[in-house]
mmCIF file of C-alpha atoms and ligand atoms in Angstrom:
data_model
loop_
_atom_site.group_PDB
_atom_site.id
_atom_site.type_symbol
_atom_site.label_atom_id
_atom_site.label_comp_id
_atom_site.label_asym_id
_atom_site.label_seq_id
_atom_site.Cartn_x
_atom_site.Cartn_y
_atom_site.Cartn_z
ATOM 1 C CA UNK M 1 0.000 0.000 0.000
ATOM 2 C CA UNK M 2 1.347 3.485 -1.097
ATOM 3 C CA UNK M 3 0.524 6.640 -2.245
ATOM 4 C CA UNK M 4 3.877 7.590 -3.770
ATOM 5 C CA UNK M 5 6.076 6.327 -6.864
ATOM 6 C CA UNK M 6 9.911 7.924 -5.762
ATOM 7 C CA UNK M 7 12.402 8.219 -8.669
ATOM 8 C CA UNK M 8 15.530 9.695 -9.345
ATOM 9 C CA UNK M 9 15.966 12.108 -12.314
ATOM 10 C CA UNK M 10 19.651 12.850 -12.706
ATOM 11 C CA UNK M 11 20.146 14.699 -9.334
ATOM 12 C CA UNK M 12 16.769 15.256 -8.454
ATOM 13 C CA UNK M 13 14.772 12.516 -6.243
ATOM 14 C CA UNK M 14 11.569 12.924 -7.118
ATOM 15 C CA UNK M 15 7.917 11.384 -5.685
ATOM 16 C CA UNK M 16 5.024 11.117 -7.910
ATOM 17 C CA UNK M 17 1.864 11.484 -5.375
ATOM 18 C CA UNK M 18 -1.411 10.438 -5.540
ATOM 19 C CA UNK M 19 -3.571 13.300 -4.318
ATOM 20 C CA UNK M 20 -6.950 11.323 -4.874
ATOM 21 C CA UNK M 21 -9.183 10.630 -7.678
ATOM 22 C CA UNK M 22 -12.217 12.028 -9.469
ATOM 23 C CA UNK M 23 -14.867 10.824 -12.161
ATOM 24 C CA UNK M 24 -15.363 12.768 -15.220
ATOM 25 C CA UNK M 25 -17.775 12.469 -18.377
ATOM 26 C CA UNK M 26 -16.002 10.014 -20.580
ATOM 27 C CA UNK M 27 -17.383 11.664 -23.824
ATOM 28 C CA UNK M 28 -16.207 15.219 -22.578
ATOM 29 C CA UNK M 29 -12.470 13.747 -21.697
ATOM 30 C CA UNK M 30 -12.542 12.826 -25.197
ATOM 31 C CA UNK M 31 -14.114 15.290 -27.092
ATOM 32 C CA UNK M 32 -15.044 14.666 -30.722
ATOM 33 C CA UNK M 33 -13.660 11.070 -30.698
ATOM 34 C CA UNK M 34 -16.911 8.746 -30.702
ATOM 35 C CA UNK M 35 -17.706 6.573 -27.655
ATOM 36 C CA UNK M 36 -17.198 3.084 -29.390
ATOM 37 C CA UNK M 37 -13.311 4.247 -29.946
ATOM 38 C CA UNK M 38 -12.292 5.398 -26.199
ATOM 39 C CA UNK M 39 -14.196 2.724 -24.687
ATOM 40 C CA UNK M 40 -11.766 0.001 -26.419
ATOM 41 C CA UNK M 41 -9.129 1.639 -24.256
ATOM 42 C CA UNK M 42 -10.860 2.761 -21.035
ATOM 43 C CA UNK M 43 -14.185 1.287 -19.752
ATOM 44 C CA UNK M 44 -16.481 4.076 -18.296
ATOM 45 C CA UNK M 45 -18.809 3.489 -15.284
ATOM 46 C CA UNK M 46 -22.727 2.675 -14.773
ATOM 47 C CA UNK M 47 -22.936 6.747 -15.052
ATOM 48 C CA UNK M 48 -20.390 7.409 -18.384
ATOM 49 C CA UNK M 49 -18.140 8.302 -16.139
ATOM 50 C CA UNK M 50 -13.954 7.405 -15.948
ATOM 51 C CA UNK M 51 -12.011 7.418 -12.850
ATOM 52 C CA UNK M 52 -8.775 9.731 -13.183
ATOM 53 C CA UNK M 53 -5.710 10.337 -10.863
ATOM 54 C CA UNK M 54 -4.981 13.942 -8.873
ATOM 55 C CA UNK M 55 -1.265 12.835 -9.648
ATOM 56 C CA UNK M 56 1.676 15.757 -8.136
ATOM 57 C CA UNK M 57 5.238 15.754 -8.500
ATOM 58 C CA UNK M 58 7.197 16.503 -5.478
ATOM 59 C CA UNK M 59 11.224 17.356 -6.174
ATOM 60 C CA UNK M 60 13.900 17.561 -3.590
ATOM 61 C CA UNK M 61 15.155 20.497 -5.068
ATOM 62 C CA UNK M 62 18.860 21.850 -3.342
ATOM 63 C CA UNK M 63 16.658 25.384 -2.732
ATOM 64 C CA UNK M 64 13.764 23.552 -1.252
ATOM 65 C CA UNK M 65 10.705 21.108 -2.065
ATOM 66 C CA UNK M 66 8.854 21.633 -4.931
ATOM 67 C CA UNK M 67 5.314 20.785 -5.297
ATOM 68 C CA UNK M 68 3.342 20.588 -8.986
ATOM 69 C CA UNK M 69 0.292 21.064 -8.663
ATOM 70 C CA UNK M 70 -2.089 20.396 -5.441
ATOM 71 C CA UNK M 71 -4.815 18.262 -6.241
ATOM 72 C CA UNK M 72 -8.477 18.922 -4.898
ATOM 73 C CA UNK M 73 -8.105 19.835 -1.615
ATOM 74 C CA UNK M 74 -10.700 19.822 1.446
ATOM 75 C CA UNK M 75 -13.398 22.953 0.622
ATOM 76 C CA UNK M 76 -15.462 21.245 -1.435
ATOM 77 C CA UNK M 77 -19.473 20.295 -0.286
ATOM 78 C CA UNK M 78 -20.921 16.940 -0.526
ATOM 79 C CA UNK M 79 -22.831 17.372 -3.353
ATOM 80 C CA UNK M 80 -20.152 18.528 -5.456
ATOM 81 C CA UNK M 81 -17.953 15.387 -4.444
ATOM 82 C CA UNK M 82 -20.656 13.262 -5.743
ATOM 83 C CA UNK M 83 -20.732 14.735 -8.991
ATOM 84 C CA UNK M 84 -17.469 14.593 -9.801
ATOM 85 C CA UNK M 85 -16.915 11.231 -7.779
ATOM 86 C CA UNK M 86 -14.386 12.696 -5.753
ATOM 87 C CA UNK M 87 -11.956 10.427 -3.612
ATOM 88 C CA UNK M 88 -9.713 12.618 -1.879
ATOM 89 C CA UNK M 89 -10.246 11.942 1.761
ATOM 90 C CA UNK M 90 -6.538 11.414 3.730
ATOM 91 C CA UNK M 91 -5.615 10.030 7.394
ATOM 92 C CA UNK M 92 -6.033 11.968 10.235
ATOM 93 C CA UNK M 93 -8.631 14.492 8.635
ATOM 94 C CA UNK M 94 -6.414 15.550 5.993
ATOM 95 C CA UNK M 95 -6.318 14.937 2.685
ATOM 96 C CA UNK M 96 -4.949 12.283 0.591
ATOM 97 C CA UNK M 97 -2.087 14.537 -0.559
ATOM 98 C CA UNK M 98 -0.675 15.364 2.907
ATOM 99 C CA UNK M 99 -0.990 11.713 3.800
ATOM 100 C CA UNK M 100 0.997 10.993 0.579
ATOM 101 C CA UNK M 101 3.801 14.228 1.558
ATOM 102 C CA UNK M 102 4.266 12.571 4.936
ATOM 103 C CA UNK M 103 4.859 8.602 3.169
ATOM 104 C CA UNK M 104 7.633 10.922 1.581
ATOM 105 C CA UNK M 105 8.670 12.011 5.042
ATOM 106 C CA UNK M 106 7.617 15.560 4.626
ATOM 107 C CA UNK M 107 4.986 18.177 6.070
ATOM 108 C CA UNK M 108 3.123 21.026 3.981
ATOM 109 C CA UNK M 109 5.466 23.715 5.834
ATOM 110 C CA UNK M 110 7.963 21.823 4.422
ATOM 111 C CA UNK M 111 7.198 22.518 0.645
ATOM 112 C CA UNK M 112 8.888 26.329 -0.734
ATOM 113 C CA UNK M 113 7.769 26.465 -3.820
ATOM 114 C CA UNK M 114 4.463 25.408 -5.484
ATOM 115 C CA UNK M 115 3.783 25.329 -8.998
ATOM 116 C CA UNK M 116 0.249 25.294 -10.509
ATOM 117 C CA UNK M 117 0.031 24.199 -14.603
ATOM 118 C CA UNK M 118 -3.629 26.273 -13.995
ATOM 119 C CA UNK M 119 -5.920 27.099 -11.485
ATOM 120 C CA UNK M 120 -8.543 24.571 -12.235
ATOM 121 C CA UNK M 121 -10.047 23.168 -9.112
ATOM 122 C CA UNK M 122 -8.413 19.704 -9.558
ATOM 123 C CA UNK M 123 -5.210 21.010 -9.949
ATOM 124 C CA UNK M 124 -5.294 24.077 -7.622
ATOM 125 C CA UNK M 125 -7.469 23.125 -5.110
ATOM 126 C CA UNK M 126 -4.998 21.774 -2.539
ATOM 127 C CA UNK M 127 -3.398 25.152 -2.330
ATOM 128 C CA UNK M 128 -5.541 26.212 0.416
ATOM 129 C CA UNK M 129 -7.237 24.113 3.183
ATOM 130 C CA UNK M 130 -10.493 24.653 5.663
ATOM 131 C CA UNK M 131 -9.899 24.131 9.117
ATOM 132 C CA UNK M 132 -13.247 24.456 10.869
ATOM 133 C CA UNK M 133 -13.534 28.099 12.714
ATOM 134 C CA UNK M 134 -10.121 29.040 10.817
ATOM 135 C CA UNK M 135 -11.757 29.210 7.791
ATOM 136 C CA UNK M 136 -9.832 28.788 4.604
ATOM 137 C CA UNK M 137 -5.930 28.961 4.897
ATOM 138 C CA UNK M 138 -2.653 28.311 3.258
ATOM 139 C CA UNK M 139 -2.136 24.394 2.522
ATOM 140 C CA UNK M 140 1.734 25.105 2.528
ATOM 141 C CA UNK M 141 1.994 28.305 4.914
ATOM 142 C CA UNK M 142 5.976 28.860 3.816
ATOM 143 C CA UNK M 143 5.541 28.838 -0.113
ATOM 144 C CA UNK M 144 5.332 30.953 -2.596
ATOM 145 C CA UNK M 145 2.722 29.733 -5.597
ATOM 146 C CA UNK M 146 4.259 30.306 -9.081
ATOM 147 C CA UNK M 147 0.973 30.510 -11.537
ATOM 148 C CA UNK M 148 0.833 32.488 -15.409
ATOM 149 C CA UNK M 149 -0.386 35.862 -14.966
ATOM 150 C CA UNK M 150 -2.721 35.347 -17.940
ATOM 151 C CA UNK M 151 -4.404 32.279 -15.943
ATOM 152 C CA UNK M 152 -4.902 34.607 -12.866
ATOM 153 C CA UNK M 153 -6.228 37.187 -14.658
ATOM 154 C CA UNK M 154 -8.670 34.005 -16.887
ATOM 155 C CA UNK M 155 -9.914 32.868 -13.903
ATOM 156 C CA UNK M 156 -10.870 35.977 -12.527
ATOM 157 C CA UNK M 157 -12.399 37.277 -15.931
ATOM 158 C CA UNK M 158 -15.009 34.758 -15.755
ATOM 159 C CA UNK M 159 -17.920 33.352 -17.746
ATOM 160 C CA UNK M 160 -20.561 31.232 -17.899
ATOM 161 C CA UNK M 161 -18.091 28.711 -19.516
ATOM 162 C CA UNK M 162 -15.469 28.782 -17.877
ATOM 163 C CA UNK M 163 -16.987 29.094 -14.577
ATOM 164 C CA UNK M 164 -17.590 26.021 -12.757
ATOM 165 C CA UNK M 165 -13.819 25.717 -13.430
ATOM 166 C CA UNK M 166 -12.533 28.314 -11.558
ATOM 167 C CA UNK M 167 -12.737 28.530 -7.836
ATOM 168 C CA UNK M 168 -11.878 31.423 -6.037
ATOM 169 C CA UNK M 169 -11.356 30.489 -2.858
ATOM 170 C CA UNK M 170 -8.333 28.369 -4.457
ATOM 171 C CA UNK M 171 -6.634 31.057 -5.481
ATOM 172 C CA UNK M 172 -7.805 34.738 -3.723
ATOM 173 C CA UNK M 173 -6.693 33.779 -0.900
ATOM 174 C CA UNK M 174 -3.346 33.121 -2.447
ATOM 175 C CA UNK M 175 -3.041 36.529 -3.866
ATOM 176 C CA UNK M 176 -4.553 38.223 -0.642
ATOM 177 C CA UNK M 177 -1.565 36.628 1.092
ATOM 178 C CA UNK M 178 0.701 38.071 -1.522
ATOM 179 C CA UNK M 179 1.856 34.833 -1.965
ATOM 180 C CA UNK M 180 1.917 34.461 -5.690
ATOM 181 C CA UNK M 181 4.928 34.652 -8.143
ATOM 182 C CA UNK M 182 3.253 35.779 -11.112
ATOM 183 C CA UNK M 183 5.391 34.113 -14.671
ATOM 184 C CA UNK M 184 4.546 35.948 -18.161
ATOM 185 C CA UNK M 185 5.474 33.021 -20.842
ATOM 186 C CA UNK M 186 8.232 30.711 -20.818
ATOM 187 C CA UNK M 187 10.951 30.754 -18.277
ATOM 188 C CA UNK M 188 13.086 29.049 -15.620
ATOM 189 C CA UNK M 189 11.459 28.733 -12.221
ATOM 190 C CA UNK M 190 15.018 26.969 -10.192
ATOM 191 C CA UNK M 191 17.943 25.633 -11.801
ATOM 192 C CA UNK M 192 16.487 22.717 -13.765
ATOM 193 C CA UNK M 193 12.983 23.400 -13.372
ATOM 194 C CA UNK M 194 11.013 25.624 -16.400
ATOM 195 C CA UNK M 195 8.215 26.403 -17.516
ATOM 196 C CA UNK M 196 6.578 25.956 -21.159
ATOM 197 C CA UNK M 197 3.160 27.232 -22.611
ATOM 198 C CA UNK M 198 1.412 24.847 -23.884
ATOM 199 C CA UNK M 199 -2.077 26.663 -24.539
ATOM 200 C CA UNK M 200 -5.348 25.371 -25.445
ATOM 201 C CA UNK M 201 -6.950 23.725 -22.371
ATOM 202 C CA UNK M 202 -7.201 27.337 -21.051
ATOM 203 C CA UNK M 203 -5.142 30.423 -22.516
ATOM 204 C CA UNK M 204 -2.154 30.176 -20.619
ATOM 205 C CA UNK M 205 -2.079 26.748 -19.402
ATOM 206 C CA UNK M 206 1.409 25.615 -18.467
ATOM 207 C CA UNK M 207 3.405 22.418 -18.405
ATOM 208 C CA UNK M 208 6.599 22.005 -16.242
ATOM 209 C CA UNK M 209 9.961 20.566 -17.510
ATOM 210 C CA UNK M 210 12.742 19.190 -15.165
ATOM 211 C CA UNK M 211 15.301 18.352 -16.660
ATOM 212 C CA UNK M 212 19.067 17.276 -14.762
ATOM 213 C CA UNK M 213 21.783 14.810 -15.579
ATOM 214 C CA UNK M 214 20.987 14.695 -19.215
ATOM 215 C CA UNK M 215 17.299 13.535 -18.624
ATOM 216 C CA UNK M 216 14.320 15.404 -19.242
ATOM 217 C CA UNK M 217 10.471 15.013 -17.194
ATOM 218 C CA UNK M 218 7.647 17.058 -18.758
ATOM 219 C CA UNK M 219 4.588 17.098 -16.244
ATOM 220 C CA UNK M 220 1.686 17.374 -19.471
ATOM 221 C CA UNK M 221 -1.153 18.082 -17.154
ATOM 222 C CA UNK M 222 -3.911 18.483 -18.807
ATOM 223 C CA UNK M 223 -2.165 19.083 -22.410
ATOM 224 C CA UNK M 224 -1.984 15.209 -22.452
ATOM 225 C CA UNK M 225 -4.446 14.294 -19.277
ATOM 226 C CA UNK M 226 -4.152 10.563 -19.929
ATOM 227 C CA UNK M 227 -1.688 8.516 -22.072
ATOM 228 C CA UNK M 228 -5.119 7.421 -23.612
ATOM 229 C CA UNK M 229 -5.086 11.316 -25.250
ATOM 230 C CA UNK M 230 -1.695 10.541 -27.261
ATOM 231 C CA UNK M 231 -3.201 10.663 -30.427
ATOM 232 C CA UNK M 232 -3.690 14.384 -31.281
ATOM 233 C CA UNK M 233 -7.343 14.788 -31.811
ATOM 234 C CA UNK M 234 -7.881 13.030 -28.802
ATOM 235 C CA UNK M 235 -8.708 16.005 -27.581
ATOM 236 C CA UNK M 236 -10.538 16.978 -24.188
ATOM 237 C CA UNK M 237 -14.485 18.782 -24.828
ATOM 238 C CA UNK M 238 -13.350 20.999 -21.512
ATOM 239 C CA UNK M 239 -10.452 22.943 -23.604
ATOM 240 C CA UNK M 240 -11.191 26.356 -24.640
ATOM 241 C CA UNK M 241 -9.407 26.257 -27.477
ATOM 242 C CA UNK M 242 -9.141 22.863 -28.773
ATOM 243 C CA UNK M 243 -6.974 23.620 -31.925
ATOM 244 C CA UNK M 244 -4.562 25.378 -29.864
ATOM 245 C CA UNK M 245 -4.380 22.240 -27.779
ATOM 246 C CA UNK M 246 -3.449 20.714 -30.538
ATOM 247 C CA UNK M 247 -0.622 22.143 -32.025
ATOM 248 C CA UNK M 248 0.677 22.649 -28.094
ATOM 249 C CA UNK M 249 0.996 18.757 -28.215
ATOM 250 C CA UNK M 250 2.081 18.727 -32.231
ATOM 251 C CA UNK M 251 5.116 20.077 -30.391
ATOM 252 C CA UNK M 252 5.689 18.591 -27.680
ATOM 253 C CA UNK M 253 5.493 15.388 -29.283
ATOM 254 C CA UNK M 254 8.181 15.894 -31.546
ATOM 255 C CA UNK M 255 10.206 17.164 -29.066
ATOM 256 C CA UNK M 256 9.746 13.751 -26.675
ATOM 257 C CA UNK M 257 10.128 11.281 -29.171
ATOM 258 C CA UNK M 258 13.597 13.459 -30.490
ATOM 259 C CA UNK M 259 15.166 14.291 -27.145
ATOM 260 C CA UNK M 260 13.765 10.723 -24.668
ATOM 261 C CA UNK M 261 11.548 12.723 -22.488
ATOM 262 C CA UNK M 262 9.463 11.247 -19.908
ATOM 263 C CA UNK M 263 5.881 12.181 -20.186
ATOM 264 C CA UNK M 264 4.605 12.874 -16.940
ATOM 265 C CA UNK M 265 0.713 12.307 -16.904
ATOM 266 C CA UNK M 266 -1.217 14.082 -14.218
ATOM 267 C CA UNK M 267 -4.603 12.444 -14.653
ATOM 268 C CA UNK M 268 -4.064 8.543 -16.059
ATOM 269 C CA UNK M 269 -5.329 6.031 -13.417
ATOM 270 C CA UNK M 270 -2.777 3.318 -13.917
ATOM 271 C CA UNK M 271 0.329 5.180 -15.462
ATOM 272 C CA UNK M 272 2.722 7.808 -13.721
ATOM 273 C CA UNK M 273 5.244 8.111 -16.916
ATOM 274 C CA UNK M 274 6.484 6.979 -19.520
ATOM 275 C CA UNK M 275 8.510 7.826 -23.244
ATOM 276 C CA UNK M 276 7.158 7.676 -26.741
ATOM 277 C CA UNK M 277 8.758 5.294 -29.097
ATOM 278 C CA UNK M 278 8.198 5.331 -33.434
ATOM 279 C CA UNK M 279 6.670 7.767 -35.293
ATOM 280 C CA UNK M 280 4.128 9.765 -36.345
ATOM 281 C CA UNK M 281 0.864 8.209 -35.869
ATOM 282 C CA UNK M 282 2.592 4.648 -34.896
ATOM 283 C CA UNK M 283 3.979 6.561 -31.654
ATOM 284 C CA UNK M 284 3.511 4.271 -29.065
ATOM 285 C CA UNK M 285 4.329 4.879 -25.090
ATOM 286 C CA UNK M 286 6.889 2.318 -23.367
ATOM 287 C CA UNK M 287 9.196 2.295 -20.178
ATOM 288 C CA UNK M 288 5.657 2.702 -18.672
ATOM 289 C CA UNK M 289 5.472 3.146 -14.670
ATOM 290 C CA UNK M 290 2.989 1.763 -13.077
ATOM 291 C CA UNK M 291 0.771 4.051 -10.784
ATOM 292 C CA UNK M 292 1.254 2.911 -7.133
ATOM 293 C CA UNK M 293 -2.064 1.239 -5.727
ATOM 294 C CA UNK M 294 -3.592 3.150 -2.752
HETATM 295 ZN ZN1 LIG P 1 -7.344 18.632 -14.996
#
């Protein structure tokens, strides 16, 4: 029984951890591609629904821990947790992130930097935390939370859309604090860890890339939720702008099968990583590693 997949990546020892799951629309994680096709490769439930990982990346980084990404979180009600099947629920009252930061040895205080790809509520929702009369607080009370400006600014510019998305109290308390490191674009976050645009889910969604020792991670999150979405019009129905989506993973794909990256996916049930072997359409994932079972 764990929670955590630890690795080494040149220099950096790294723990993939699994912040809980959720259950989301099969036909909108897919898009336009028709239900007989994704159902070959990933059996929905009684409701249409397929279960997904809340999968971080912790790195012992010389300057400090680094956390991608934060999962859920505690905030939400339980009606909302029954719609999106949420499994989340940790030891001691605390969610299954922290439980999976302490397997690791480690406490939220201990984490210095966190990184969100967006602000999405399954991806930014662990950065704060509801402690009865405290109200809502700081999940990691000594970080600082690097996010794109743009995707601050989306997810305050809201619409009817985009909406149900966006949570503030993930992220205004954050920026009340004065706690966020806002990037504009590309750029390098700590020695060895950048960030890359790759647009399309949401305007300024971001991937992360670690790279040390010759070896090269890319977290996808939800460029490539799944390894299921390799082909490139597999496509999420939740991105805003699904033919910018595309040509974000056009790239990136090139780029992985040239240079050996891992593919880190944030969302796929049964796979942490792996690297793309072959070409073009015939691209197929191998040196897969296995999700750890809870
Ligand atoms: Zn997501």
């Amino acid at each position: 029984m764990s929670l955590i997949h630890s690795f080494t990546l040149g220099a950096f020892r790294c723990h993939a951890m699994e912040g809980g799951t959720q259950r989301l629309d099969g036909g909108a994680m897919f898009g336009v591609v028709p239900k007989p096709l994704w159902e070959k490769r990933i059996t929905p439930d009684s409701r249409n629904r397929i279960s997904l990982a809340m999968r971080c990346l912790l790195i012992e980084h010389p300057d400090g821990l680094v956390l991608i990404d934060t999962a859920l979180g505690n905030k939400e009600d339980a009606k909302f947790r029954e719609i999106y099947g949420i499994e989340n629920a940790g030891q001691h009252g605390r969610t299954q992130l922290e439980t999976a930061l302490a397997e690791a040895g480690y406490h939220p205080a201990d984490v210095k930097t966190v990184i969100n790809t967006h602000l999405h509520f399954d991806h930014a929702g662990g950065n704060t935390w509801v402690d009865g009369e405290d109200g809502v607080r700081l999940t990691f009370p000594n970080a600082t939370y690097f996010v794109q400006s743009g995707d601050l600014e989306f997810a305050r510019r809201q619409n009817e859309r985009t909406r149900a998305s966006y949570l503030p109290h993930n992220f205004e308390p954050v920026a009340e604090a004065g706690r966020f490191r806002l990037l504009e674009g590309d750029g390098e976050v700590l020695s060895g860890i950048s960030v890359r645009l790759t647009p399309g889910h949401v305007p300024f969604h971001q991937s992360i890339v670690v790279r040390s020792g010759g070896e090269t991670l890319f977290y996808l999150a939800d460029v490539m939720p799944t390894r299921h979405h390799l082909p490139l019009p597999w496509i999420m129905g939740y991105d805003v702008e699904p033919l910018r989506t595309l040509e974000s993973k056009r790239r990136l794909v090139g780029e992985a099968l040239a240079e050996g990256w891992w593919l880190f996916f944030e969302h796929d049930h049964d796979v942490v990583m792996g690297r793309l072997q072959g070409a073009g359409k015939g691209a197929e994932l191998v040196d897969q590693v296995a999700a750890p079972t809870p």
